Amino acid sequence: MPHRKFNKLLRDFYNRPTLEICHDILGKYIIYNSSEGKLSAKIVEVEAYIAVNDPASHAYRGKTERNKPMFGNPGFSYVYFIYGMYHCFNFVTEPEGQAAAILLRGAEPEEGINFFRSNSKVVKDYQLLNGPGKFCRSFNINLVHNNIDLTGELIYFEDRNQKVKNIIESSRIGIKSGQEKLWRFYDNDSMAVSVKKNRNKVGV
DNA sequence: TGAATGATGCGCT
DNA sequence: GCGCATCATTCAT
């Protein structure tokens, strides 16, 4: 019988409290079986957006055509277009009806580095995916990838039993409201974190 | 080393 | 119209 070396994350993983998932998703791998071949990367930085009591969330003011994936089933993607030129990739958490999502902000390239490089002008490989806009640019992720089931075969996350030792919690980047919330989480041992600041843990 | 700014399109008030 | 879950470049210190 075929032995599954790595476990794909399924619905139960996403159907949980968002802040728990933020911790758990670090060190997992995102897999994208694109038309250009298999792409993969290790997740090292994320942010939580939980509509309840969070003015910074797109879903805070209720459901609209754009944000409706956030109100839907957990384990689906939510991709939006921002600043006239970038996309951001999120995945939906919490039970259906509770609007929440986690923004992918940083990852370490694994498979498909040549494809990532072809979409980018950066010098170092760890710079290919270190930012939400750069992640989507290198992966060539856009609105076509909005609201798709991440327990399917196209895009999904994989558990490779890797532990993340130093998780830092900090305030989120680039928002003006809700800054008191320490809802950004990153792997302090990774080079592919977009910015290392606002840490609430001692160390350099 | 950090602050300011331009690029650029769309959602929302 | 305004502002935005960004990035790369320019300018000031």
XYZ file of C-alpha atoms (C1' of nucleotides) in Angstrom:
230
model
C 0.000 0.000 0.000
C 1.201 3.546 -0.662
C 2.676 5.179 2.376
C 1.857 8.849 2.892
C 5.056 10.366 4.121
C 3.494 13.766 4.735
C 0.033 14.599 5.981
C -2.159 17.061 4.115
C -3.972 19.415 6.462
C -7.695 18.717 6.306
C -10.887 20.469 7.378
C -10.483 19.791 11.074
C -7.203 21.696 11.108
C -8.891 24.868 9.869
C -12.116 24.511 11.836
C -10.530 25.799 15.040
C -9.665 29.040 16.863
C -7.606 31.244 14.552
C -4.814 32.086 16.970
C -4.176 28.399 17.629
C -3.877 27.805 13.912
C -1.418 30.684 13.578
C 0.973 28.839 15.851
C 0.369 25.503 14.164
C 0.732 26.666 10.562
C 4.302 27.892 11.128
C 6.701 25.238 9.902
C 4.081 23.657 7.640
C 4.543 23.589 3.860
C 2.322 25.086 1.200
C 2.100 23.051 -1.992
C 0.862 24.472 -5.297
C 0.576 22.079 -8.212
C 0.729 24.824 -10.831
C 0.748 24.503 -14.603
C 4.451 25.338 -14.388
C 5.120 22.401 -12.068
C 5.094 21.735 -8.365
C 5.850 24.706 -6.126
C 6.369 24.495 -2.393
C 7.560 26.600 0.530
C 7.776 26.527 4.315
C 5.512 28.961 6.148
C 7.437 31.251 8.516
C 5.224 34.337 9.027
C 1.447 34.847 9.315
C -1.128 37.313 10.643
C -4.610 36.700 12.073
C -7.679 38.700 11.019
C -10.714 37.883 13.119
C -13.699 40.012 12.188
C -15.265 40.070 15.645
C -13.880 43.111 17.412
C -11.156 43.672 14.821
C -11.603 46.873 12.780
C -8.562 45.933 10.693
C -10.339 42.907 9.261
C -11.934 43.193 5.834
C -14.958 41.407 7.300
C -15.418 43.724 10.283
C -18.261 45.686 8.649
C -20.128 42.640 7.458
C -20.223 40.442 4.412
C -19.571 41.910 0.959
C -18.888 40.421 -2.442
C -15.146 40.705 -1.851
C -14.855 39.328 1.670
C -17.489 36.593 1.504
C -14.929 33.743 1.496
C -14.036 34.811 5.055
C -17.568 33.937 6.145
C -17.530 30.574 4.410
C -16.064 27.167 5.058
C -12.716 26.957 6.843
C -9.872 25.676 4.720
C -10.715 27.811 1.693
C -8.503 30.518 0.205
C -9.211 34.253 0.331
C -7.176 36.239 -2.176
C -7.569 39.976 -2.695
C -5.969 42.671 -4.831
C -4.302 45.569 -3.018
C -2.500 48.840 -3.787
C -3.251 48.540 -7.473
C -0.539 45.963 -8.051
C -0.301 43.265 -5.413
C -2.248 40.278 -4.214
C -2.472 38.826 -0.724
C -3.152 35.162 0.035
C -5.181 34.160 3.087
C -6.843 30.980 4.257
C -10.156 30.889 6.106
C -10.447 29.652 9.693
C -13.181 29.106 12.306
C -16.538 27.424 11.646
C -18.656 28.607 8.727
C -20.373 31.901 9.535
C -17.557 33.139 11.780
C -15.471 35.437 9.614
C -11.750 34.957 10.120
C -8.668 34.320 8.049
C -4.904 34.058 8.276
C -2.679 36.091 5.961
C 0.453 34.408 4.634
C 3.257 36.942 5.010
C 6.473 34.985 4.659
C 7.792 31.625 3.480
C 11.042 29.861 2.620
C 11.225 28.620 -0.996
C 11.621 24.886 -1.521
C 10.517 23.454 -4.870
C 10.162 25.751 -7.878
C 12.855 28.267 -7.031
C 13.598 28.894 -10.695
C 9.951 29.763 -11.290
C 9.947 32.069 -8.264
C 13.086 33.771 -9.567
C 11.532 34.261 -12.988
C 8.744 36.295 -11.356
C 11.032 38.389 -9.192
C 14.071 40.654 -9.317
C 15.423 39.939 -5.844
C 19.002 38.769 -5.316
C 18.705 36.274 -2.483
C 16.400 33.260 -2.447
C 15.096 34.082 1.018
C 13.805 37.366 -0.421
C 11.535 35.638 -2.932
C 8.627 35.056 -0.530
C 9.331 37.400 2.406
C 6.223 39.564 2.246
C 2.567 38.984 1.354
C 2.808 40.781 -1.993
C 6.107 39.150 -2.877
C 4.773 35.717 -1.946
C 1.900 36.056 -4.420
C 4.097 37.592 -7.090
C 6.634 34.762 -6.962
C 3.940 32.067 -6.824
C 1.936 33.904 -9.512
C -1.107 33.773 -7.255
C -3.980 36.084 -8.200
C -7.778 36.317 -8.051
C -8.054 33.062 -10.000
C -6.972 31.404 -6.775
C -9.648 33.021 -4.633
C -12.127 30.871 -2.699
C -10.692 27.478 -3.590
C -10.734 24.459 -1.308
C -7.308 23.985 0.250
C -8.071 20.364 1.087
C -8.100 19.610 -2.654
C -5.213 18.843 -4.990
C -4.337 22.263 -6.458
C -3.166 24.153 -3.374
C -2.862 22.641 0.079
C -0.756 22.606 3.218
C 1.355 19.715 4.409
C 2.634 18.689 7.850
C 6.209 17.415 7.719
C 6.584 17.028 11.455
C 8.960 19.947 11.745
C 8.958 21.899 14.978
C 9.345 25.663 15.167
C 11.349 26.543 18.250
C 11.207 30.318 18.435
C 7.792 31.749 17.635
C 7.544 35.518 18.099
C 4.225 37.311 18.585
C 4.050 40.929 17.489
C 1.669 43.601 16.286
C 0.539 43.353 12.689
C 2.195 45.231 9.837
C 0.670 48.036 7.821
C -2.626 48.528 9.635
C -3.822 51.609 11.479
C -6.447 50.092 13.765
C -6.204 47.136 16.087
C -2.480 47.613 16.562
C -2.704 46.549 20.179
C -3.398 42.992 19.069
C -0.326 40.778 18.921
C -1.667 38.781 16.027
C 1.440 38.443 13.896
C 3.420 35.270 14.387
C 6.764 34.378 12.905
C 9.647 31.935 13.122
C 12.474 33.926 14.625
C 15.039 31.486 13.212
C 14.010 32.137 9.610
C 15.594 34.575 7.165
C 12.321 34.830 5.229
C 10.390 36.952 7.739
C 9.384 40.273 6.196
C 10.237 42.406 9.249
C 11.532 41.469 12.658
C 10.361 44.123 15.049
C 7.783 44.770 17.769
C 8.849 41.549 19.359
C 7.523 40.915 22.844
C 10.176 38.372 23.644
C 13.722 39.149 24.740
C 16.651 38.415 22.483
C 18.399 40.016 19.517
C 19.273 52.944 9.064
C 15.132 54.874 8.888
C 11.500 57.996 6.852
C 9.133 59.539 2.849
C 7.201 58.642 -1.520
C 5.445 57.033 -6.113
C 3.247 53.297 -8.582
C -1.545 51.861 -9.542
C -6.583 49.882 -9.374
C -10.444 48.832 -6.818
C -13.705 48.587 -2.791
C -16.254 51.187 -0.013
C -18.356 55.592 2.381
C -12.903 60.612 -3.797
C -10.167 58.378 -0.227
C -7.661 54.871 1.639
C -5.658 50.475 1.388
C -3.426 43.557 5.388
C 2.658 46.514 -0.279
C 7.131 47.138 -2.372
C 11.150 49.415 -4.281
C 13.394 53.499 -4.558
C 14.897 57.931 -2.979
C 16.184 61.090 0.488
C 17.572 62.575 5.199
C 20.223 61.783 9.240
